[in-house]
XYZ file of C-alpha atoms in Angstrom:
753
model
C 22.843 30.124 14.522
C 19.761 31.454 16.255
C 21.214 33.470 19.141
C 19.121 36.632 19.033
C 19.218 38.504 22.352
C 15.713 39.804 21.708
C 14.161 36.355 21.685
C 11.338 35.864 24.147
C 11.065 32.113 23.702
C 9.069 30.447 26.441
C 11.280 28.639 28.907
C 9.989 25.233 29.939
C 11.020 23.786 33.261
C 10.596 20.128 34.140
C 9.034 21.111 37.450
C 6.140 22.674 35.554
C 5.248 19.452 33.722
C 1.630 18.363 33.987
C 2.811 14.758 34.168
C 4.825 14.954 37.377
C 2.032 15.733 39.812
C 0.587 12.994 42.019
C -1.307 10.255 40.222
C -0.230 11.650 36.842
C 3.194 10.036 37.307
C 1.667 6.583 37.712
C -0.599 7.122 34.704
C 2.389 8.234 32.614
C 4.449 5.180 33.556
C 1.542 2.841 32.868
C 0.873 4.436 29.475
C 4.538 4.317 28.471
C 4.745 0.652 29.407
C 1.613 -0.140 27.398
C 3.036 1.448 24.236
C 6.608 0.282 24.833
C 8.128 3.789 24.887
C 10.312 5.729 27.299
C 8.202 7.806 29.751
C 10.615 10.747 29.527
C 9.819 10.995 25.802
C 6.422 12.485 26.596
C 8.133 15.062 28.831
C 10.415 15.986 25.940
C 7.408 16.322 23.626
C 5.776 18.599 26.199
C 8.934 20.712 26.436
C 9.225 21.008 22.645
C 5.538 21.864 22.270
C 5.859 24.740 24.748
C 7.959 26.524 22.134
C 5.743 25.787 19.113
C 3.166 28.202 17.776
C 0.230 26.123 16.532
C -3.168 27.507 15.587
C -5.973 26.832 18.051
C -8.017 25.029 15.397
C -5.118 22.632 14.776
C -4.834 21.983 18.522
C -8.505 20.986 18.572
C -7.982 18.614 15.647
C -5.026 17.082 17.448
C -7.008 16.476 20.629
C -9.765 14.780 18.634
C -7.236 12.639 16.739
C -5.570 11.489 19.959
C -8.956 10.290 21.217
C -8.404 7.048 19.311
C -10.408 5.351 16.621
C -11.427 2.039 15.128
C -10.018 -1.153 16.601
C -10.715 -4.618 15.190
C -10.259 -8.072 16.636
C -8.996 -10.523 14.037
C -10.642 -13.895 14.391
C -13.017 -14.950 17.141
C -10.430 -16.870 19.129
C -7.312 -14.854 18.311
C -6.076 -12.294 20.809
C -5.101 -10.044 17.912
C -6.181 -6.414 17.877
C -5.587 -4.155 14.891
C -6.212 -0.422 14.840
C -6.251 2.396 17.382
C -7.396 2.580 20.988
C -8.113 5.436 23.370
C -5.445 4.579 25.921
C -1.688 4.581 26.223
C 0.433 7.672 25.681
C -2.159 9.119 23.280
C -4.605 9.534 26.165
C -1.938 11.176 28.321
C -0.902 13.587 25.547
C -4.474 14.869 25.213
C -4.134 16.349 28.697
C -1.382 18.764 27.646
C -1.688 21.466 24.971
C 2.114 21.587 24.456
C 2.088 17.822 23.884
C -0.685 18.211 21.305
C 1.329 20.966 19.598
C 4.378 18.720 19.210
C 2.085 15.884 18.061
C 0.798 18.156 15.281
C 4.390 18.964 14.304
C 5.041 15.232 13.995
C 1.907 14.771 11.864
C 3.024 17.631 9.601
C 6.261 15.684 9.059
C 4.297 12.569 8.057
C 3.193 14.274 4.832
C 6.577 13.441 3.285
C 8.655 11.649 5.894
C 8.531 8.249 7.565
C 8.034 7.963 11.323
C 11.760 7.416 11.747
C 12.567 10.540 9.728
C 9.920 12.565 11.576
C 11.345 11.416 14.906
C 14.810 12.461 13.779
C 13.564 15.959 12.835
C 11.863 16.384 16.221
C 14.959 15.081 17.994
C 17.090 17.725 16.268
C 14.537 20.416 17.210
C 14.682 19.256 20.827
C 18.450 19.488 20.709
C 18.394 23.026 19.282
C 15.856 24.198 21.863
C 17.855 22.791 24.805
C 15.226 20.185 25.690
C 17.640 17.256 25.702
C 19.778 18.889 28.400
C 16.752 18.759 30.717
C 15.216 15.480 29.521
C 17.967 13.147 28.242
C 16.808 11.028 25.303
C 18.446 9.219 22.412
C 17.452 9.735 18.793
C 16.119 6.184 18.658
C 13.873 6.762 21.678
C 12.280 9.805 20.047
C 11.790 7.884 16.788
C 10.198 5.015 18.733
C 7.820 7.429 20.438
C 6.718 8.946 17.119
C 6.049 5.436 15.782
C 3.769 4.815 18.769
C 1.577 7.887 18.192
C 1.704 8.607 14.452
C -1.200 6.333 13.542
C -3.583 8.563 15.489
C -2.938 11.423 13.089
C -3.362 9.491 9.838
C -6.670 11.117 8.910
C -5.513 14.675 9.575
C -2.225 14.595 7.636
C -2.369 17.772 5.499
C -2.205 15.949 2.166
C -4.766 18.170 0.405
C -2.809 21.269 1.382
C 0.438 19.799 0.052
C -1.331 18.868 -3.203
C -2.746 22.401 -3.496
C 0.640 24.065 -3.051
C 2.456 21.652 -5.367
C -0.069 22.021 -8.194
C -0.092 25.821 -7.942
C 3.713 25.830 -8.053
C 3.714 23.521 -11.089
C 1.343 25.762 -12.968
C 3.312 28.881 -12.063
C 6.598 27.538 -13.396
C 5.331 25.492 -16.353
C 7.152 27.773 -18.788
C 10.460 26.971 -17.071
C 10.402 23.631 -15.185
C 14.206 23.669 -14.957
C 14.184 26.610 -12.523
C 13.742 24.884 -9.145
C 14.200 21.119 -9.285
C 14.846 20.968 -5.513
C 11.323 21.892 -4.421
C 10.424 18.207 -4.031
C 13.879 17.116 -2.812
C 14.663 15.979 0.696
C 16.915 17.671 3.274
C 18.855 16.502 6.285
C 16.933 16.333 9.553
C 19.238 18.839 11.251
C 18.757 21.388 8.441
C 14.972 21.163 8.555
C 15.040 21.320 12.357
C 17.137 24.493 12.235
C 14.756 26.183 9.794
C 11.694 25.214 11.834
C 13.275 26.187 15.144
C 14.262 29.615 13.860
C 10.763 30.221 12.512
C 9.006 29.201 15.740
C 11.458 31.182 17.840
C 10.877 34.316 15.761
C 7.093 33.930 15.870
C 7.142 33.860 19.661
C 8.934 37.198 19.716
C 6.203 39.820 19.441
C 8.843 42.413 18.504
C 9.320 40.560 15.192
C 6.722 42.115 12.893
C 7.664 40.198 9.764
C 9.575 37.002 9.054
C 10.835 36.324 5.523
C 12.296 33.098 4.151
C 13.880 32.564 0.766
C 15.000 29.222 -0.701
C 13.762 26.150 -2.545
C 15.213 23.002 -0.922
C 12.231 20.904 0.316
C 10.209 24.064 -0.320
C 6.813 22.490 -1.011
C 6.827 20.615 2.277
C 8.033 23.562 4.351
C 5.410 25.836 2.792
C 2.583 23.394 3.497
C 3.762 22.934 7.111
C 3.717 26.673 7.795
C 0.288 27.108 6.184
C -1.160 24.208 8.139
C 0.196 25.080 11.581
C -0.577 28.833 11.436
C -2.885 29.275 8.407
C -3.769 32.976 8.811
C -0.173 34.196 8.994
C 1.582 32.783 5.896
C 2.104 34.099 2.363
C 3.823 31.925 -0.292
C 5.280 33.520 -3.432
C 6.888 32.127 -6.572
C 8.301 34.523 -9.182
C 6.126 37.319 -7.951
C 2.984 35.166 -8.087
C 1.095 34.639 -4.841
C 0.654 30.899 -4.319
C -1.107 31.309 -0.987
C -2.044 33.988 1.511
C -2.052 37.789 1.515
C 0.733 40.444 1.807
C -0.297 41.342 5.357
C 0.737 37.886 6.587
C 3.434 37.816 9.236
C 5.400 35.021 7.524
C 6.450 35.435 3.901
C 8.027 32.478 2.059
C 9.596 33.176 -1.331
C 10.343 30.012 -3.290
C 13.502 30.911 -5.133
C 16.650 29.010 -6.025
C 19.743 30.311 -4.212
C 23.339 29.727 -5.288
C 24.329 28.411 -1.862
C 21.421 25.942 -1.857
C 20.254 27.033 1.590
C 17.491 29.111 3.118
C 17.916 32.825 3.890
C 15.847 33.932 6.901
C 15.321 37.510 8.050
C 13.580 38.883 11.136
C 12.016 42.298 10.572
C 11.350 44.674 13.447
C 9.234 47.840 13.539
C 12.097 50.233 12.731
C 14.947 48.346 11.116
C 16.329 44.958 10.293
C 18.291 43.616 13.263
C 19.598 40.248 12.154
C 20.134 38.173 9.020
C 20.036 34.425 9.417
C 21.267 31.953 6.805
C 20.315 28.306 7.274
C 22.328 25.851 5.213
C 24.808 28.511 4.184
C 28.182 28.073 2.560
C 29.651 26.009 5.381
C 26.857 23.444 5.615
C 25.040 23.407 2.295
C 23.570 19.962 1.564
C 25.820 18.042 -0.771
C 24.863 17.783 -4.432
C 24.207 14.081 -3.950
C 21.956 14.790 -0.986
C 19.982 17.412 -2.875
C 19.144 14.839 -5.515
C 17.572 12.476 -3.008
C 13.770 12.483 -3.250
C 11.409 12.755 -0.334
C 10.542 9.464 1.331
C 6.998 9.857 -0.011
C 4.409 12.520 -0.588
C 0.607 12.771 -0.946
C -0.645 10.830 -3.924
C -2.456 13.846 -5.343
C 0.878 15.599 -5.910
C 2.317 12.813 -8.102
C 1.763 14.787 -11.295
C 3.490 17.904 -9.960
C 6.451 16.032 -8.449
C 7.122 14.028 -11.633
C 6.944 17.206 -13.674
C 9.593 18.720 -11.382
C 11.798 15.612 -11.222
C 11.775 15.030 -14.994
C 11.460 18.720 -15.874
C 8.399 18.117 -18.022
C 6.395 20.857 -19.690
C 2.619 20.812 -19.625
C 2.136 18.760 -22.804
C 4.645 16.136 -21.610
C 3.159 15.671 -18.143
C -0.361 15.493 -19.593
C 0.825 12.844 -22.075
C 2.330 10.919 -19.142
C -1.053 10.673 -17.446
C -2.793 9.802 -20.708
C -0.468 6.921 -21.646
C -0.316 5.633 -18.055
C -4.134 5.553 -17.959
C -4.117 3.588 -21.215
C -1.716 1.053 -19.677
C -4.049 0.697 -16.687
C -6.940 0.040 -19.088
C -4.801 -2.497 -20.945
C -3.771 -4.362 -17.807
C -7.329 -4.430 -16.477
C -8.888 -5.641 -19.722
C -6.167 -8.026 -20.933
C -3.738 -8.630 -18.052
C -3.101 -11.926 -16.262
C -1.347 -12.953 -13.065
C 0.361 -16.327 -13.113
C 1.870 -18.807 -10.696
C 3.572 -22.206 -10.928
C 2.428 -25.043 -8.657
C 2.742 -28.827 -8.462
C -0.420 -29.088 -10.546
C 1.130 -26.897 -13.253
C 0.939 -23.291 -14.413
C -2.124 -21.398 -13.192
C -3.313 -17.979 -14.269
C -6.140 -15.602 -13.463
C -7.518 -12.647 -15.373
C -6.408 -9.548 -13.491
C -9.865 -7.971 -13.650
C -11.340 -10.978 -11.818
C -9.461 -10.202 -8.591
C -9.747 -6.395 -8.621
C -11.909 -4.972 -5.849
C -15.250 -3.391 -6.720
C -14.142 0.212 -6.188
C -11.393 -0.309 -8.760
C -13.648 -2.131 -11.226
C -16.006 0.856 -11.139
C -13.320 3.543 -11.383
C -10.236 2.165 -13.119
C -10.916 4.382 -16.150
C -10.390 7.474 -13.955
C -7.811 6.162 -11.467
C -5.134 8.642 -12.617
C -7.271 11.460 -11.188
C -6.128 10.211 -7.782
C -2.563 11.057 -8.851
C -3.357 14.643 -9.833
C -4.545 14.402 -13.441
C -7.931 15.698 -14.518
C -10.671 13.579 -16.067
C -10.216 12.775 -19.742
C -12.481 14.228 -22.396
C -14.556 11.921 -24.558
C -11.993 12.208 -27.340
C -9.148 11.241 -24.986
C -11.054 8.152 -23.844
C -11.454 7.133 -27.475
C -7.728 7.544 -28.039
C -6.999 5.449 -24.958
C -9.146 2.621 -26.287
C -7.123 2.767 -29.500
C -3.906 2.379 -27.483
C -5.373 -0.701 -25.789
C -6.319 -2.078 -29.212
C -2.793 -1.385 -30.496
C -1.347 -3.442 -27.625
C -3.724 -6.315 -28.361
C -3.038 -6.155 -32.085
C 0.703 -6.193 -31.596
C 0.597 -9.038 -29.040
C -1.520 -11.179 -31.359
C 0.923 -10.734 -34.206
C 4.275 -11.216 -32.495
C 6.219 -14.274 -31.427
C 7.199 -14.620 -27.773
C 10.959 -14.364 -28.391
C 10.464 -11.132 -30.321
C 8.744 -9.588 -27.316
C 11.883 -10.198 -25.287
C 14.472 -9.309 -27.929
C 16.029 -5.875 -28.016
C 17.234 -4.043 -31.080
C 20.281 -6.308 -31.419
C 18.311 -9.481 -30.943
C 19.677 -10.151 -27.441
C 17.435 -11.969 -25.022
C 18.881 -10.541 -21.788
C 17.796 -7.133 -20.538
C 16.250 -5.468 -17.520
C 12.509 -5.306 -17.090
C 12.681 -1.524 -17.394
C 14.272 -1.930 -20.828
C 11.664 -4.546 -21.741
C 8.821 -2.209 -20.811
C 10.350 0.700 -22.688
C 10.541 -1.460 -25.812
C 6.967 -2.630 -25.309
C 5.801 0.989 -25.149
C 7.661 1.753 -28.379
C 6.114 -1.321 -30.043
C 2.642 -0.139 -29.002
C 3.415 3.352 -30.280
C 4.546 1.972 -33.661
C 1.498 -0.319 -33.872
C -0.772 2.636 -33.118
C 0.713 4.615 -36.006
C 0.425 1.597 -38.301
C -3.236 1.098 -37.382
C -4.388 4.735 -37.535
C -1.886 6.675 -39.625
C -1.137 9.340 -37.013
C 1.094 9.368 -33.895
C -0.103 8.169 -30.492
C 1.032 11.501 -29.005
C 0.092 14.436 -31.278
C 3.178 15.921 -32.954
C 5.528 14.049 -30.620
C 6.662 10.624 -29.365
C 7.454 8.816 -26.132
C 11.220 8.726 -26.545
C 11.594 12.394 -27.430
C 9.400 13.516 -24.527
C 11.363 11.422 -21.996
C 8.208 10.145 -20.322
C 8.479 6.350 -20.581
C 9.767 5.837 -17.029
C 7.127 8.132 -15.458
C 4.461 6.291 -17.489
C 5.636 2.918 -16.169
C 5.767 4.237 -12.611
C 2.311 5.851 -12.567
C 0.619 2.900 -14.288
C 1.975 0.339 -11.822
C 1.276 2.486 -8.751
C -2.292 2.966 -9.999
C -2.779 -0.770 -10.532
C -1.737 -1.494 -6.944
C -4.899 0.340 -5.818
C -6.919 -2.568 -7.235
C -6.074 -5.037 -4.477
C -7.174 -2.953 -1.489
C -10.603 -3.533 0.034
C -11.294 0.208 0.000
C -9.582 2.789 -2.163
C -6.877 4.229 0.142
C -7.318 7.880 -0.880
C -4.781 8.998 1.732
C -2.130 6.574 0.502
C 1.301 8.034 -0.219
C 3.051 8.317 -3.552
C 6.477 6.707 -3.757
C 9.290 8.540 -5.540
C 10.531 7.256 -8.876
C 13.784 5.580 -7.842
C 15.588 2.916 -9.852
C 14.659 0.168 -7.398
C 10.969 1.060 -7.375
C 10.903 1.606 -11.151
C 12.405 -1.836 -11.734
C 9.824 -3.468 -9.445
C 7.004 -1.592 -11.189
C 8.302 -2.555 -14.623
C 8.322 -6.187 -13.432
C 4.703 -5.817 -12.323
C 3.568 -4.422 -15.676
C 5.598 -6.930 -17.674
C 4.138 -9.850 -15.752
C 0.600 -8.574 -16.288
C 0.987 -7.765 -19.982
C 3.611 -10.149 -21.366
C 5.369 -12.271 -18.809
C 5.659 -15.964 -18.143
C 6.839 -16.814 -14.637
C 9.815 -18.959 -13.839
C 9.370 -22.018 -11.661
C 10.121 -19.949 -8.551
C 8.142 -16.856 -9.537
C 4.583 -16.079 -8.517
C 2.919 -13.024 -10.005
C 0.193 -12.889 -7.365
C 2.680 -12.942 -4.482
C 4.838 -10.304 -6.146
C 1.863 -8.071 -6.904
C 0.433 -8.214 -3.372
C 3.841 -7.563 -1.774
C 4.526 -4.548 -4.007
C 1.015 -3.229 -3.351
C 1.633 -3.320 0.412
C 4.998 -1.580 -0.012
C 3.353 1.100 -2.134
C 0.903 2.024 0.614
C 3.154 1.716 3.680
C 5.975 4.299 3.559
C 9.348 2.851 4.407
C 8.289 -0.825 4.255
C 10.771 -2.682 2.059
C 10.666 -6.230 3.440
C 7.239 -7.668 2.669
C 6.866 -11.402 1.973
C 4.091 -13.668 0.759
C 3.992 -15.273 4.207
C 3.196 -11.919 5.865
C -0.456 -11.774 6.870
C -0.195 -8.340 8.539
C 2.475 -5.639 8.348
C 2.753 -2.456 10.445
C 4.622 0.641 9.295
C 4.337 4.362 9.996
C 1.123 4.133 11.987
C -0.667 1.971 9.393
C -1.567 -1.715 9.329
C -1.972 -3.637 6.074
C -3.457 -7.101 6.535
C -5.150 -9.833 4.548
C -8.908 -9.307 4.513
C -9.329 -13.045 5.161
C -8.084 -12.534 8.724
C -11.136 -10.423 9.451
C -13.771 -12.321 7.498
C -13.070 -15.564 5.657
C -14.598 -15.664 2.175
C -14.322 -18.109 -0.735
C -15.379 -15.543 -3.341
C -12.617 -15.080 -5.923
C -12.682 -11.277 -5.952
C -12.545 -10.990 -2.163
C -10.026 -13.753 -1.554
C -6.849 -11.735 -2.151
C -8.061 -8.353 -0.828
C -5.869 -6.320 1.525
C -7.200 -3.968 4.209
C -5.301 -0.850 5.299
C -6.278 1.022 8.461
C -4.467 3.430 10.792
C -3.175 1.877 13.965
C -1.055 -0.909 15.332
C -0.926 -4.681 15.802
C -1.386 -5.832 19.395
C -1.483 -9.320 20.842
C -1.854 -11.038 24.186
C -3.496 -10.189 27.464
C -1.217 -7.167 27.838
C -1.901 -5.952 24.260
C 1.810 -5.785 23.452
C 2.837 -4.096 20.176
C 4.208 -6.045 17.202
C 5.378 -5.134 13.702
C 4.368 -8.191 11.715
C 2.156 -11.290 11.665
C 3.676 -14.003 9.505
C 2.796 -17.593 8.769
C 4.865 -20.624 9.677
C 5.365 -23.415 7.200
C 2.795 -26.164 7.660
C 5.360 -28.982 7.608
C 5.383 -29.198 11.425
C 1.977 -30.871 11.417
C 1.322 -34.159 9.585
C -1.847 -34.665 7.566
C -2.524 -38.231 8.612
C -6.275 -38.649 8.521
C -6.971 -41.961 6.746
C -8.429 -42.004 3.268
C -11.809 -43.735 3.109
C -11.637 -45.845 -0.032
C -14.464 -48.314 0.518
C -17.492 -46.498 1.897
C -16.922 -43.112 0.283
C -17.908 -44.052 -3.272
C -20.421 -41.737 -4.939
C -23.834 -43.400 -4.723
C -25.731 -41.737 -7.555
C -28.307 -44.411 -8.548
C -30.661 -46.528 -6.449
C -32.039 -49.621 -8.188
C -31.176 -48.051 -11.514
C -32.948 -44.767 -10.753
C -31.022 -41.469 -10.664
C -31.459 -40.001 -7.208
C -29.585 -36.756 -7.773
C -26.175 -35.939 -6.426
C -25.780 -33.997 -3.188
C -22.951 -33.756 -0.698
C -23.473 -36.174 2.216
C -23.780 -34.575 5.611
C -20.622 -34.667 7.695
C -21.616 -34.999 11.340
C -18.085 -34.705 12.691
C -17.340 -31.322 14.270
C -14.197 -29.804 12.794
C -12.471 -26.838 14.405
C -9.951 -24.384 12.993
C -7.329 -23.669 15.647
C -4.292 -21.404 15.724
C -1.042 -21.149 17.599
C 0.891 -17.877 17.882
C 4.539 -17.512 18.819
C 6.060 -14.078 19.583
C 9.686 -13.435 18.685
C 10.970 -9.910 19.148
C 8.504 -7.678 17.328
C 7.243 -10.460 15.023
C 4.324 -12.832 15.569
C 4.319 -16.232 13.862
C 1.002 -17.969 13.212
C 0.331 -21.672 12.682
C -3.161 -22.856 11.774
C -4.528 -26.402 11.821
C -7.736 -28.416 11.686
C -8.778 -30.729 14.489
C -11.738 -32.989 15.239
C -12.456 -36.003 17.465
C -10.793 -38.284 14.904
C -7.820 -35.934 14.539
C -6.937 -35.367 18.192
C -3.556 -37.056 17.900
C -2.735 -35.766 14.413
C -4.026 -32.263 13.605
C -3.994 -31.303 9.931
C -1.947 -28.234 9.090
C -3.491 -25.614 6.810
C -2.047 -22.481 5.270
C -3.635 -19.060 4.720
C -1.497 -18.143 1.710
C -2.088 -21.506 0.035
C -5.824 -21.003 0.461
C -5.663 -17.476 -0.969
C -3.712 -18.817 -3.961
C -6.251 -21.592 -4.426
C -9.236 -19.255 -4.439
C -7.530 -16.837 -6.834
C -6.345 -19.398 -9.389
C -9.118 -22.000 -9.126
C -12.213 -22.233 -11.291
C -15.327 -20.857 -9.568
C -18.790 -22.017 -10.616
C -21.684 -19.763 -9.649
C -24.477 -20.116 -12.206
C -26.923 -22.949 -12.782
C -26.818 -23.882 -16.483
C -27.971 -27.515 -16.497
C -31.564 -28.718 -16.834
C -32.900 -31.574 -14.730
C -33.223 -33.763 -17.812
C -29.716 -32.910 -18.956
C -28.339 -33.734 -15.519
C -30.050 -37.131 -15.455
C -28.877 -38.040 -18.965
C -25.298 -37.102 -18.151
C -25.386 -39.108 -14.934
C -26.690 -42.192 -16.806
C -23.926 -41.846 -19.396
C -21.231 -41.621 -16.722
C -22.721 -44.548 -14.802
C -22.519 -46.676 -17.933
C -18.854 -45.673 -18.348
C -18.208 -46.320 -14.626
C -16.777 -42.823 -14.294
C -18.319 -42.405 -10.852
C -16.009 -45.220 -9.702
C -13.046 -42.874 -10.333
C -14.386 -40.293 -7.834
C -14.728 -40.241 -4.077
C -16.011 -38.088 -1.248
C -13.267 -36.695 0.930
C -13.896 -35.619 4.518
C -12.372 -32.508 6.102
C -8.657 -33.068 6.560
C -8.829 -36.235 4.470
C -5.539 -37.641 3.218
C -5.327 -38.627 -0.458
C -1.823 -40.068 -0.245
C -1.594 -43.637 -1.479
C -4.986 -43.564 -3.191
C -5.349 -44.737 -6.774
C -8.103 -42.162 -7.272
C -7.330 -38.642 -8.509
C -10.779 -37.017 -8.374
C -12.227 -35.882 -5.053
C -15.226 -33.991 -3.722
C -14.716 -32.398 -0.324
C -17.538 -32.601 2.195
C -17.379 -29.264 4.013
C -21.055 -28.796 4.983
C -20.893 -25.368 3.256
C -18.815 -24.009 6.132
C -16.782 -21.068 4.770
C -13.807 -21.595 7.096
C -13.589 -25.255 6.123
C -14.054 -24.468 2.414
C -11.315 -21.847 2.588
C -8.682 -24.092 4.135
C -9.636 -27.251 2.247
C -9.239 -25.334 -1.020
C -5.650 -24.550 -0.041
C -4.878 -28.160 0.881
C -6.291 -29.564 -2.346
C -4.905 -26.925 -4.711
C -1.294 -27.553 -3.772
C -1.407 -30.983 -5.487
C -4.182 -30.791 -8.086
C -6.509 -28.409 -9.877
C -9.391 -27.194 -7.724
C -12.912 -26.074 -8.515
C -14.898 -23.969 -6.053
C -18.624 -24.674 -6.069
C -20.978 -21.864 -5.098
C -24.638 -22.250 -6.135
C -24.327 -24.496 -9.189
C -25.464 -28.155 -9.184
C -22.709 -30.523 -8.139
C -22.964 -32.612 -11.322
C -22.449 -29.461 -13.387
C -19.250 -28.784 -11.438
C -18.051 -32.347 -12.003
C -18.704 -31.988 -15.744
C -16.553 -28.829 -15.886
C -13.747 -30.494 -13.931
C -13.878 -33.631 -16.116
C -13.708 -31.546 -19.294
C -10.614 -29.638 -18.145
C -8.401 -31.799 -15.967
C -7.428 -35.376 -15.178
C -6.767 -34.732 -11.485
C -9.045 -32.423 -9.557
C -10.848 -31.643 -6.339
C -14.197 -29.915 -5.936
C -14.726 -27.776 -2.838
C -18.443 -27.960 -2.079
């Protein structure tokens, strides 16, 4: 469509490339090999960038971003690197301003599109600009290249700008939210590429004094891209209201719904209008079904505005959404449980006990991250009443009535279950206080139950990350995601797991998917997952800890997963089942009895020193883009039969086990208890168990592991023991106090000292 004869677009020639001179060719080939990309892809990026108009300040930010960043080695002996480096194609791109310009275009795409989608948009732009005729590339090769560099731009993605535009648009159209529902919708890659190409082409023509665009499809994203790439030259209008910029700007974007669903672009010259351009006109308007597709993701701060647009909610409705969602977060934190079924029986943990410190301190205000403002004192009081209504209703209802719908049926979706739970809480609130939970309205009439469920669950996922990921994306409210989020809330607030269900595994997997755009296949056995320039990995890989709150934490950093001497790139680190290694260390039944008294005198009870050196070793097997990890314990007595251990089992053990920190037993009380147990011969039912010790075939069911306070050994022994019996993790409390707690609660147990 863009065939203006007056265009003065820069013509790039492959002979002018900065990468085809002398030693630069060798450096390019080496860099491409290191990052597993096609070397001609960087030439195509250079060619595309030559035709992009990007502000000088943005170019500087891009050069800094491509300089690399934090890189971490996981484990002392593992050849695993996670994060960014300052080599590869990123280093080569820094040498070329056109390459940096196209890199910034890719980062602008990352605001709302996955790396694959961003690569597809750039591929279509290359095609429109004639780049692919000079540098042949496939769509997949461009997408692969974007995946290799996108992590470097994670911290400069213009999320704040997108949030600013979206909130200003929401406020401007609050009186009529039905007007432009497509502002947050997605568009085909070729349509976006055509719009962008026409804009950049016009801006390079100095004869074009003004460029006007009118439309609404994907309008928030397009507006934020233009503002970010050339900030001084863009004005955004909505219904006559200036959203951004000044009238003297060269580019004017009017957000307005058109009948043909496309964008109308005009180039204005000094004397008269020469050409009208219509992108997405009558012949290639996106289909109705396509228009309804949401963006892949968007900045988390725009969640409020996007839900208001998607559900066409007025101000009072969207504010009520945030208020009720915040109350559900409070409820889950204060009263929620995660549960799992194991050989030793059902285990559960209070949700608040595994939340990370940043969430514990700020869960009351977590919805601010999603675009809502802080609650007033009165609103906080009302939220506490909603929490009390939930507790009151749960205490007074039978389990089958929680599950039953209006007709008494016991089979329904989790979304339906959660909707009914919200209505039960609303009714209980009115019964307790005599006025409605939402002033002069109700949940069903306002059509906000699904947004409430979605926001509450997405907010709760923040709890598991080591640091609050403020740049995390916000996932659209699709049926699949809503159902998963309803399952999360139901499990926390009401659910009992089936024999094959594990609430902790489900919660951690959904949390990872919520923070990594486009990641849909995340399993409990995944220790690290890479997607869209981000790595999410178990914090235990970096620093083993037996503290309950830290045990299940997940770390998210920009970058990639590399392994081996050549630092090859991989997408996932998963764990292999431990069945390949037998646990055959003999059980010491005769000389491992607890010796507590000497000649009738209580000598105190301390863990005997274990002089045998035990090592934690790992094996890694690459297969395609996946790495598989096997971990085992070995020592001089285990040379022929290493003992397999499992990271996920150990995480489960530390989450669901009893932890004893405080000293609450006097010396006299300890001695009296020991004398009583000695008289009952209870110490004869207990035994010390060395690292890797095998309890199979023993008549005893109570064991105390001798780990010499080594955190690695404590971590893995907890996992081994917990799979067959209840476990207690000792921290600073006296050992006899720990035994007393275990004896009071269980018949079969193991204490990790």
